[in-house]
XYZ file of C-alpha atoms in Angstrom:
652
model
C 75.428 104.723 -8.268
C 79.121 105.598 -6.953
C 81.567 103.334 -6.149
C 84.718 104.543 -3.999
C 88.155 102.971 -3.625
C 87.661 100.239 -5.151
C 90.553 97.976 -5.942
C 91.653 95.947 -8.248
C 90.026 92.529 -7.214
C 87.107 93.711 -6.095
C 86.640 95.927 -9.383
C 87.141 92.760 -11.161
C 84.521 90.137 -8.009
C 81.945 93.162 -9.045
C 81.940 92.268 -12.926
C 81.565 89.012 -12.786
C 78.572 89.144 -10.134
C 77.193 91.781 -12.475
C 77.583 89.497 -15.653
C 75.805 86.948 -13.624
C 72.689 89.364 -12.470
C 72.309 89.648 -16.489
C 72.454 85.525 -16.761
C 69.700 85.542 -13.952
C 72.288 82.504 -12.507
C 74.146 83.101 -9.195
C 77.456 82.078 -10.334
C 80.010 81.780 -6.427
C 83.857 82.881 -7.767
C 85.533 79.611 -9.853
C 82.012 78.456 -10.839
C 81.165 77.280 -14.585
C 78.466 78.118 -16.707
C 75.675 75.727 -17.975
C 73.453 76.937 -21.203
C 69.866 76.318 -20.704
C 68.891 72.730 -21.779
C 67.389 71.196 -25.300
C 64.538 69.080 -24.446
C 63.084 66.530 -27.712
C 62.319 63.300 -29.047
C 59.578 63.934 -26.477
C 57.317 60.707 -26.286
C 54.803 59.020 -23.268
C 57.461 57.445 -21.092
C 60.710 58.872 -22.745
C 62.332 62.040 -23.978
C 65.865 63.187 -24.893
C 67.716 66.382 -22.976
C 70.994 68.299 -24.083
C 72.580 70.494 -22.169
C 75.877 72.228 -22.181
C 79.132 73.610 -20.344
C 79.241 77.039 -22.074
C 82.392 78.345 -19.307
C 84.348 75.942 -17.322
C 85.503 77.914 -13.776
C 88.683 77.802 -12.091
C 88.540 74.646 -10.669
C 87.900 70.838 -12.241
C 84.358 69.511 -12.413
C 83.878 67.056 -10.043
C 80.410 66.137 -10.981
C 78.101 66.752 -14.212
C 74.068 65.862 -15.531
C 71.030 66.783 -15.394
C 67.974 67.039 -12.380
C 64.818 65.855 -12.920
C 61.993 66.603 -11.171
C 57.812 67.145 -11.119
C 58.039 70.324 -9.174
C 60.186 73.557 -10.412
C 60.583 73.799 -6.832
C 62.484 70.193 -6.531
C 66.198 71.618 -8.151
C 68.956 69.292 -5.813
C 71.531 67.102 -6.270
C 70.415 63.813 -4.939
C 70.202 59.822 -5.848
C 67.640 60.784 -8.826
C 70.141 62.830 -10.197
C 71.492 61.660 -13.834
C 74.941 62.059 -13.269
C 77.552 61.921 -16.241
C 81.303 62.275 -14.252
C 83.674 64.264 -14.022
C 85.596 67.053 -16.677
C 89.147 68.401 -16.105
C 89.031 72.424 -15.524
C 92.321 72.627 -19.030
C 88.519 71.196 -21.046
C 87.953 74.049 -23.760
C 83.899 74.797 -23.770
C 81.430 74.584 -24.779
C 81.118 70.915 -23.403
C 77.711 69.323 -24.682
C 76.021 66.345 -23.078
C 73.156 64.854 -23.743
C 70.737 62.063 -21.963
C 67.518 59.758 -22.723
C 65.854 59.787 -19.937
C 63.251 56.705 -19.508
C 60.557 55.731 -17.152
C 58.930 58.837 -17.258
C 54.896 58.955 -16.952
C 52.213 59.928 -20.014
C 51.002 63.220 -19.766
C 52.860 65.117 -16.849
C 54.663 68.085 -16.920
C 58.633 67.794 -16.211
C 61.564 70.637 -14.752
C 64.808 69.567 -16.369
C 68.405 71.385 -15.119
C 71.699 70.675 -16.087
C 73.864 71.106 -13.202
C 78.465 71.073 -12.943
C 79.926 70.303 -8.995
C 83.018 71.644 -8.444
C 85.122 72.785 -5.351
C 84.119 75.915 -5.503
C 80.057 75.345 -5.466
C 77.142 74.198 -7.442
C 76.516 76.017 -10.728
C 73.150 75.223 -12.221
C 71.798 76.029 -15.772
C 68.011 77.874 -15.753
C 64.966 75.344 -15.663
C 63.131 74.077 -19.244
C 59.844 72.147 -18.979
C 58.378 69.572 -21.284
C 55.542 67.480 -21.053
C 54.839 63.689 -22.192
C 52.261 62.448 -24.402
C 49.821 61.442 -23.021
C 48.561 57.830 -22.816
C 45.846 56.080 -24.557
C 43.742 52.677 -25.341
C 43.852 49.760 -28.003
C 41.651 50.541 -30.842
C 38.865 47.942 -30.296
C 35.753 46.846 -32.556
C 32.677 44.791 -31.665
C 31.869 42.890 -35.495
C 28.573 40.948 -35.158
C 27.522 37.766 -34.452
C 27.418 34.645 -37.088
C 25.993 30.970 -36.852
C 23.335 31.772 -34.584
C 21.227 28.476 -33.617
C 18.460 28.264 -30.870
C 21.191 27.809 -27.868
C 24.526 29.020 -29.841
C 26.127 31.814 -31.984
C 29.705 32.901 -32.643
C 30.491 36.446 -31.008
C 33.324 38.383 -33.058
C 35.869 41.332 -32.008
C 39.167 43.176 -33.338
C 41.773 45.023 -31.960
C 42.257 47.717 -34.447
C 45.493 49.381 -32.922
C 47.852 49.184 -29.775
C 47.219 51.664 -26.807
C 49.953 53.125 -24.892
C 50.495 50.309 -22.848
C 50.842 46.484 -23.490
C 47.186 44.615 -24.005
C 47.541 42.203 -20.453
C 43.828 40.681 -21.456
C 40.874 40.797 -24.223
C 37.870 39.125 -25.271
C 34.165 39.222 -25.378
C 31.272 39.779 -22.914
C 27.373 38.377 -23.104
C 24.277 38.693 -21.919
C 20.743 39.472 -21.425
C 20.814 42.897 -20.409
C 22.456 45.946 -22.309
C 26.479 47.071 -22.147
C 27.615 43.596 -20.070
C 31.213 44.189 -18.585
C 33.878 41.813 -17.600
C 32.061 41.004 -13.763
C 29.755 38.831 -15.707
C 30.485 34.906 -15.551
C 29.495 34.499 -19.430
C 32.394 35.701 -21.102
C 35.309 34.549 -23.091
C 38.987 35.935 -22.999
C 42.587 35.627 -23.966
C 45.096 36.558 -21.322
C 48.072 37.889 -23.452
C 49.965 40.945 -25.368
C 48.492 41.997 -29.143
C 51.533 43.348 -30.947
C 50.453 42.835 -34.249
C 46.936 45.351 -35.376
C 44.505 44.427 -36.604
C 43.895 41.388 -34.882
C 40.201 39.279 -34.511
C 39.123 37.365 -32.197
C 36.363 35.377 -31.454
C 34.470 32.469 -29.604
C 31.125 30.931 -30.185
C 29.192 30.411 -26.552
C 25.904 27.600 -25.799
C 23.995 27.027 -23.587
C 21.843 29.987 -24.592
C 17.888 30.237 -24.472
C 16.129 29.889 -27.529
C 14.035 33.061 -29.020
C 16.020 35.420 -26.785
C 17.807 38.644 -27.575
C 21.456 38.699 -26.235
C 23.879 41.693 -25.951
C 27.169 41.213 -26.273
C 31.122 43.672 -26.610
C 34.182 43.372 -27.459
C 36.809 44.546 -24.425
C 40.381 44.938 -24.121
C 42.113 45.353 -20.224
C 45.312 47.749 -20.678
C 47.368 48.894 -17.886
C 43.915 48.231 -15.921
C 41.631 50.266 -17.677
C 39.266 47.881 -19.366
C 37.711 49.258 -22.832
C 34.274 48.254 -24.072
C 33.366 48.248 -27.853
C 30.033 48.684 -28.847
C 27.410 47.167 -27.462
C 25.956 44.425 -30.675
C 22.651 42.250 -30.026
C 21.491 38.901 -31.671
C 18.371 36.605 -31.202
C 18.933 32.930 -31.044
C 16.685 30.832 -33.012
C 13.329 29.293 -31.385
C 12.584 25.968 -31.050
C 10.762 23.460 -33.757
C 9.181 20.594 -32.534
C 9.727 17.293 -34.466
C 6.439 16.730 -35.925
C 4.452 13.547 -35.815
C 1.376 11.242 -36.822
C -0.182 8.612 -34.250
C -0.459 5.560 -36.421
C -3.058 2.299 -36.513
C -3.666 -0.357 -34.193
C -3.805 -4.065 -34.844
C -2.580 -7.634 -33.463
C -5.369 -6.348 -31.084
C -6.246 -9.508 -28.660
C -7.769 -9.449 -24.862
C -5.208 -7.388 -23.059
C -2.487 -6.036 -25.417
C -2.586 -4.117 -29.211
C 0.138 -2.494 -31.356
C 0.310 0.830 -31.472
C 2.045 2.577 -34.174
C 3.343 6.260 -34.758
C 5.055 7.942 -37.861
C 7.793 10.907 -37.312
C 7.385 12.956 -40.198
C 10.074 15.930 -39.827
C 12.876 16.814 -37.732
C 12.839 19.267 -35.091
C 15.321 21.474 -34.163
C 16.559 19.607 -31.440
C 17.702 15.762 -31.028
C 14.874 13.450 -30.423
C 14.991 11.735 -26.591
C 12.267 9.398 -26.966
C 9.186 8.459 -29.388
C 6.923 5.638 -28.685
C 2.354 5.882 -28.079
C 0.014 6.359 -25.531
C -3.159 5.035 -23.971
C -6.065 5.385 -21.857
C -9.818 5.020 -21.725
C -9.922 8.693 -21.720
C -9.601 11.259 -24.955
C -5.954 12.723 -25.277
C -3.508 10.480 -23.175
C -0.971 11.511 -22.135
C 2.675 10.083 -21.287
C 1.677 10.262 -17.092
C -0.822 7.122 -18.698
C -0.167 4.002 -20.135
C 2.861 3.887 -22.554
C 5.058 2.178 -24.327
C 8.369 3.651 -25.606
C 11.635 3.533 -28.018
C 14.817 5.373 -26.371
C 17.339 7.607 -28.472
C 17.410 9.725 -31.633
C 16.055 9.252 -35.217
C 18.053 11.125 -38.479
C 15.806 9.447 -41.083
C 12.247 11.076 -42.241
C 9.347 9.749 -42.273
C 10.422 7.010 -39.483
C 7.858 4.697 -38.802
C 7.449 2.874 -35.242
C 5.286 0.300 -33.898
C 5.270 -0.821 -29.557
C 3.298 -2.833 -28.055
C 0.159 -2.244 -25.874
C -0.376 -4.774 -22.559
C -2.429 -4.892 -19.109
C -5.149 -3.984 -21.100
C -8.409 -4.691 -19.930
C -11.026 -6.711 -22.689
C -13.862 -5.885 -24.240
C -12.687 -2.481 -23.258
C -12.706 1.075 -25.823
C -9.135 2.401 -25.326
C -7.564 6.224 -26.606
C -4.146 6.612 -27.601
C -1.517 8.609 -29.535
C 2.034 8.750 -30.694
C 4.732 11.447 -28.864
C 8.027 12.525 -29.776
C 10.260 14.020 -26.744
C 13.115 16.287 -27.707
C 14.224 19.203 -25.527
C 12.232 17.826 -22.761
C 9.350 19.038 -24.610
C 5.989 16.438 -25.635
C 4.526 16.622 -28.610
C 1.169 14.261 -29.695
C -0.232 12.720 -32.159
C -3.777 12.872 -33.118
C -5.759 10.579 -30.842
C -7.530 7.651 -32.205
C -9.515 4.904 -30.636
C -9.626 0.742 -30.366
C -11.289 -1.622 -28.331
C -10.156 -4.943 -27.200
C -11.085 -8.506 -27.981
C -13.960 -9.931 -25.517
C -12.939 -13.659 -24.021
C -14.284 -16.057 -21.131
C -12.522 -17.811 -18.988
C -12.567 -21.424 -18.022
C -15.293 -22.724 -15.748
C -13.407 -23.565 -12.667
C -14.643 -24.948 -8.821
C -13.170 -25.470 -5.279
C -14.219 -28.953 -3.985
C -15.301 -28.952 -0.550
C -14.094 -32.461 1.551
C -10.506 -31.294 1.907
C -8.808 -34.562 4.002
C -7.427 -32.108 7.291
C -4.783 -32.923 9.973
C -3.091 -31.552 12.536
C -0.648 -29.059 9.955
C -1.304 -30.970 6.618
C -4.424 -30.726 4.363
C -5.450 -32.257 1.096
C -8.263 -30.097 -0.858
C -9.448 -30.725 -4.899
C -10.680 -28.208 -6.914
C -11.476 -29.110 -10.357
C -11.653 -27.273 -14.161
C -15.584 -28.061 -15.501
C -15.257 -26.389 -19.381
C -12.423 -24.674 -20.895
C -11.875 -20.866 -21.870
C -11.530 -19.317 -25.152
C -7.699 -19.514 -24.583
C -5.176 -22.068 -23.796
C -4.649 -22.065 -19.602
C -1.210 -21.564 -19.097
C -1.650 -22.981 -14.920
C -3.871 -23.609 -12.378
C -4.076 -25.203 -9.243
C -5.031 -24.265 -5.359
C -4.325 -21.852 -2.971
C -4.378 -21.226 0.295
C -4.488 -18.021 3.488
C -5.684 -17.858 7.361
C -7.273 -14.763 5.314
C -10.625 -15.094 3.230
C -9.934 -15.168 -0.669
C -6.193 -16.145 -0.998
C -4.622 -15.203 -4.067
C -1.894 -16.442 -6.034
C 0.278 -14.283 -4.271
C 0.002 -16.368 -1.283
C 0.721 -20.448 -0.955
C -0.200 -22.369 -3.673
C -0.293 -25.561 -6.358
C 0.327 -25.236 -8.920
C 0.247 -27.155 -12.807
C 1.351 -25.269 -15.750
C 0.097 -26.073 -19.608
C -3.222 -26.577 -20.640
C -6.240 -28.605 -20.420
C -8.015 -30.569 -23.242
C -9.993 -32.889 -21.350
C -13.069 -31.791 -19.196
C -13.300 -32.148 -16.155
C -10.617 -32.136 -14.880
C -9.864 -32.739 -11.026
C -6.374 -31.785 -9.222
C -5.368 -31.523 -5.632
C -2.980 -29.604 -3.461
C -1.382 -30.834 -0.822
C -1.009 -27.971 1.900
C 1.866 -29.377 4.985
C 3.522 -26.969 7.245
C 0.346 -25.199 8.550
C -0.639 -24.504 12.130
C -2.595 -26.498 14.693
C -5.863 -25.865 15.490
C -6.327 -22.713 12.446
C -9.050 -22.248 10.359
C -7.204 -21.819 6.982
C -8.837 -20.782 3.316
C -8.387 -22.241 0.046
C -9.821 -22.065 -3.548
C -9.008 -23.325 -7.289
C -7.490 -20.676 -9.741
C -6.738 -21.442 -13.366
C -4.841 -18.538 -16.242
C -5.834 -17.659 -19.337
C -4.519 -15.334 -21.552
C -2.792 -13.432 -18.138
C -6.325 -13.332 -16.126
C -6.637 -15.382 -13.676
C -10.004 -16.685 -12.306
C -11.033 -17.992 -9.132
C -13.121 -20.822 -7.505
C -15.043 -20.332 -4.328
C -13.975 -19.656 -1.109
C -13.989 -22.362 1.018
C -11.905 -22.709 4.410
C -11.158 -26.064 7.012
C -9.942 -25.525 10.491
C -7.007 -27.666 11.086
C -7.145 -30.343 14.506
C -5.113 -30.275 17.609
C -3.302 -33.558 18.992
C -4.219 -32.575 23.116
C -1.541 -33.158 25.262
C -1.759 -37.173 27.348
C -1.890 -36.584 31.742
C -2.598 -39.278 33.799
C -3.228 -39.185 37.474
C -1.076 -41.492 39.529
C -1.520 -42.800 42.877
C -1.560 -41.199 46.313
C 1.328 -42.607 48.858
C 2.130 -40.981 52.647
C 5.817 -40.362 53.364
C 7.005 -40.738 56.778
C 6.967 -36.147 58.956
C 6.074 -35.043 55.312
C 2.164 -35.962 54.583
C 0.420 -37.201 51.425
C 1.916 -37.499 48.213
C 0.131 -37.131 45.036
C 1.349 -38.074 41.845
C 0.924 -37.624 37.974
C 2.508 -38.124 34.738
C 2.498 -36.177 31.400
C 2.735 -38.730 28.424
C 2.821 -37.166 25.285
C 2.844 -32.975 24.499
C 0.665 -32.208 21.857
C 0.348 -29.877 19.217
C 1.170 -26.962 21.420
C 3.742 -26.810 23.995
C 3.019 -27.130 27.624
C 3.076 -24.218 29.877
C 1.732 -25.834 32.982
C 1.945 -28.779 35.136
C 0.073 -30.049 38.654
C -2.331 -31.511 40.718
C -5.751 -29.832 41.722
C -7.590 -31.573 44.388
C -10.943 -30.905 46.812
C -14.252 -32.163 48.493
C -16.112 -33.313 45.078
C -15.361 -35.308 42.466
C -13.310 -33.519 39.173
C -12.014 -30.704 40.987
C -10.640 -27.931 38.627
C -7.903 -25.560 38.907
C -10.277 -22.776 40.521
C -10.024 -25.336 43.662
C -6.717 -26.347 45.676
C -3.716 -26.026 43.055
C -0.026 -27.469 43.025
C 1.999 -26.700 40.143
C 4.804 -25.613 38.568
C 6.469 -24.860 35.043
C 5.832 -27.384 32.215
C 8.962 -25.476 30.127
C 11.836 -27.699 28.698
C 10.044 -31.326 30.301
C 10.779 -34.446 28.255
C 8.335 -37.055 27.713
C 6.926 -38.792 29.241
C 7.061 -36.926 32.282
C 6.714 -38.426 36.121
C 5.493 -35.327 39.031
C 4.649 -35.689 42.555
C 3.279 -33.240 45.136
C 3.272 -33.102 49.225
C -0.327 -32.673 50.361
C -0.544 -31.238 53.524
C -3.556 -29.930 54.851
C -6.357 -31.688 53.555
C -8.638 -31.926 56.409
C -9.892 -35.069 58.783
C -11.054 -38.360 57.397
C -12.938 -37.451 54.869
C -13.127 -37.916 51.173
C -10.616 -36.195 49.318
C -10.650 -35.951 45.473
C -7.742 -34.894 43.090
C -5.968 -35.171 39.537
C -3.574 -33.932 37.290
C -3.643 -31.462 34.931
C -1.464 -29.799 32.422
C -2.374 -26.236 30.583
C -1.289 -26.360 26.567
C -2.349 -23.117 24.493
C -4.144 -21.803 27.379
C -6.054 -24.686 27.883
C -6.335 -27.225 30.722
C -5.916 -30.999 30.164
C -7.055 -32.842 33.324
C -6.530 -36.818 33.824
C -8.952 -39.002 36.139
C -10.401 -38.337 39.355
C -9.384 -39.877 41.862
C -10.114 -40.037 45.759
C -7.935 -39.559 48.453
C -8.528 -39.690 52.665
C -6.370 -38.488 54.914
C -4.283 -41.019 56.752
C -4.926 -40.672 61.265
C -1.502 -41.027 62.647
C -0.869 -45.467 64.645
C -1.684 -45.151 67.667
C -2.245 -48.599 70.466
C -2.709 -48.568 74.347
C -0.523 -49.537 76.203
C -0.732 -51.704 79.792
C -0.110 -49.822 83.511
C 1.501 -50.097 86.469
C 0.983 -49.396 90.014
C 3.912 -48.465 92.026
C 2.819 -46.771 95.403
C -0.421 -44.404 94.685
C 1.079 -43.250 91.388
C -0.654 -45.383 87.924
C 1.830 -45.125 84.892
C -0.295 -45.348 82.110
C 1.615 -46.237 78.458
C 0.716 -45.469 74.695
C 2.670 -45.881 71.748
C 2.441 -43.778 68.658
C 3.147 -46.248 65.490
C 2.956 -44.236 62.343
C 2.687 -40.720 61.026
C -0.693 -39.761 59.500
C -1.059 -37.358 56.553
C -0.952 -34.266 59.159
C 1.379 -33.664 61.455
C 0.524 -34.089 65.505
C 1.244 -30.955 67.702
C -0.298 -32.745 71.037
C -0.458 -36.289 72.545
C -0.938 -38.370 75.454
C -4.044 -40.298 77.919
C -7.372 -40.166 77.632
C -8.903 -41.403 81.443
C -12.562 -41.981 82.132
C -14.421 -43.613 85.503
C -17.397 -42.817 84.011
C -17.515 -43.705 80.358
C -15.573 -46.508 79.215
C -14.262 -44.516 75.549
C -13.177 -41.995 77.195
C -12.046 -38.889 74.706
C -10.287 -35.447 75.538
C -13.570 -33.678 76.842
C -13.375 -36.302 79.841
C -9.613 -36.183 81.264
C -6.039 -35.667 79.628
C -2.292 -36.554 80.104
C -0.774 -34.556 77.774
C 2.605 -34.014 75.811
C 2.298 -30.876 73.669
C 5.017 -31.244 70.776
C 5.987 -32.617 67.923
C 6.906 -36.891 68.235
C 9.332 -38.136 66.391
C 7.273 -41.648 65.264
C 7.496 -44.316 65.978
C 7.315 -43.222 70.115
C 6.269 -45.151 73.497
C 4.999 -42.760 76.073
C 3.856 -43.109 79.467
C 2.106 -40.310 81.661
C 1.355 -40.519 85.460
C -1.821 -39.870 87.635
C -2.294 -40.918 91.487
C -4.810 -42.179 93.281
C -5.771 -39.271 94.890
C -6.548 -37.251 91.581
C -9.100 -40.541 90.240
C -10.355 -41.226 94.270
C -10.698 -44.300 96.364
C -13.164 -47.577 94.373
C -12.793 -46.246 91.220
C -12.801 -48.383 88.108
C -10.880 -46.701 84.922
C -10.500 -46.511 81.671
C -7.781 -44.735 79.201
C -6.647 -44.703 75.705
C -3.792 -42.803 73.900
C -4.598 -39.774 71.623
C -3.164 -37.315 69.415
C -4.091 -34.381 67.784
C -2.798 -33.498 64.190
C -1.833 -30.166 62.755
C -4.892 -30.019 60.839
C -7.610 -30.010 64.407
C -8.598 -33.343 63.628
C -8.133 -35.980 67.452
C -7.440 -39.297 66.601
C -7.693 -41.727 69.832
C -6.130 -45.193 69.810
C -8.574 -48.334 69.290
C -7.677 -50.840 71.763
C -8.523 -49.585 76.027
C -7.226 -49.904 78.988
C -8.711 -50.313 82.226
C -8.157 -50.342 86.437
C -9.869 -49.839 90.023
C -8.383 -48.687 92.194
C -9.729 -50.192 95.178
C -10.522 -49.048 98.682
C -14.298 -50.247 98.408
C -15.939 -50.966 101.568
C -18.381 -54.168 101.799
């Protein structure tokens, strides 16, 4: 290559450029030269880098240091660059500088450049690469299990060496399946760092199932990574029940016996209950009759006895000892015994109780002694047949030695009109014997009712009266009067009634009766209803009362006669019509002849007149007249007296 007309300064620039090309670095004019860095002491998280400024440039160095990146293309001076400070251009090279690089990632390749900055520009060394050491987990061993029982064992592990990162947790996990992980709930953990190695650790696990194979392994967590030791197994021991034998039966009575058992050896688990069971069938269990003793037993052999009660006399029973351990029941051999025979005292329920309305007295008799002392005797009663001592009773305590022995019971607060059953009883040796069932019915006190008098009240009618003298055994629900055309009327005839609730005694009452007809006989009597039954007073007879009538005088004025009459008293029924009846052909005129009437209900007493002309009667007539009244029951009543007059005008 030919170079023409090259000046001195140009030649110098060309020389520098050629020199820079030889160092593979392009240098700006006056920029310093840097040597390729060296990296030493490389570990997981740090390394030491050394650099050097081999030539100074034409200006002061404003900053120098290192650039660290994980990519060769990421060479730039920024906030992440390592800055070592300024250097004067008068400082003689070489100028070395170093830095310890921290917070590196394990197993990672890094690139490092040395740099120097001046006013003329930035200068960079050649890049050098290095790789940090790989991370590794702590050393861990699963050791064997010991202290193994039916439900527990001690598990062990050892941390043998430190890993790259601090330990955050370690422990043991176990399960019935192989290779249990920390996700299981059955684990032992320690959340702590470990700095001394080897470090052994263990835990005793409980609530295991007997006779079962378990898997377990140690684990350690470092930098979020869980490392496990080898899977190891152990097997819990089986549970052995305590040994038991059935003992003898003694102190046998008609209803009880003393039964024994013996615990000969202990089992794996503590004893919670022991005892004896019995039944009339062979090989009874704890679902049958039993007597038990609670608590553990530590000394063997252990003899014990229990009492069997509530047995039936003269009966063969099977029995055997039992023991409960760890919820499992173990039985001894089956044995038998027979209860004693007994005979009960002889007892009789006597006839002839004395019975009242709500009390009674009854008797019973003990006629012969039984095989055991008597503890209680008496009588019991109820409204149902064959009462027992669970019902109402009169009791006597203590034994009886003289026979026959009669006793009584006064029964009170009984219901009237009620049938009661009663019987004598005796208790001997816990057994109750009864006499025959007998019964009686309590009396009923009837209410007393009296039929009163009958009288008339002007303008109202006939008043019938009655009196309730006493209530009787039951409340009175209704009181009243009955009447009818025949003797001894009942509530099926006509009745007038009211409620009997709340009345006191004696209680007088009355009813106004209207509407029984004519002057014929009417029978009436008072009544009450109690407990659904009707009670009557004496039947009495009554007649309807006619109004009082009288016939007055007459007078003539011109051709008109004035006839007079009077209503002197009211009768049983109200008057709806009254007046004068007359006849020229009959001495006892009625309404079928001629009448001079008023249709109204008069106020009594009343004097009244009616008029009639001679032309109406006719001349030369002899007239008879009398007062009359018709009452609301349709009966026509006449005055007992009559008046008479002649019209005159007769021709001889």
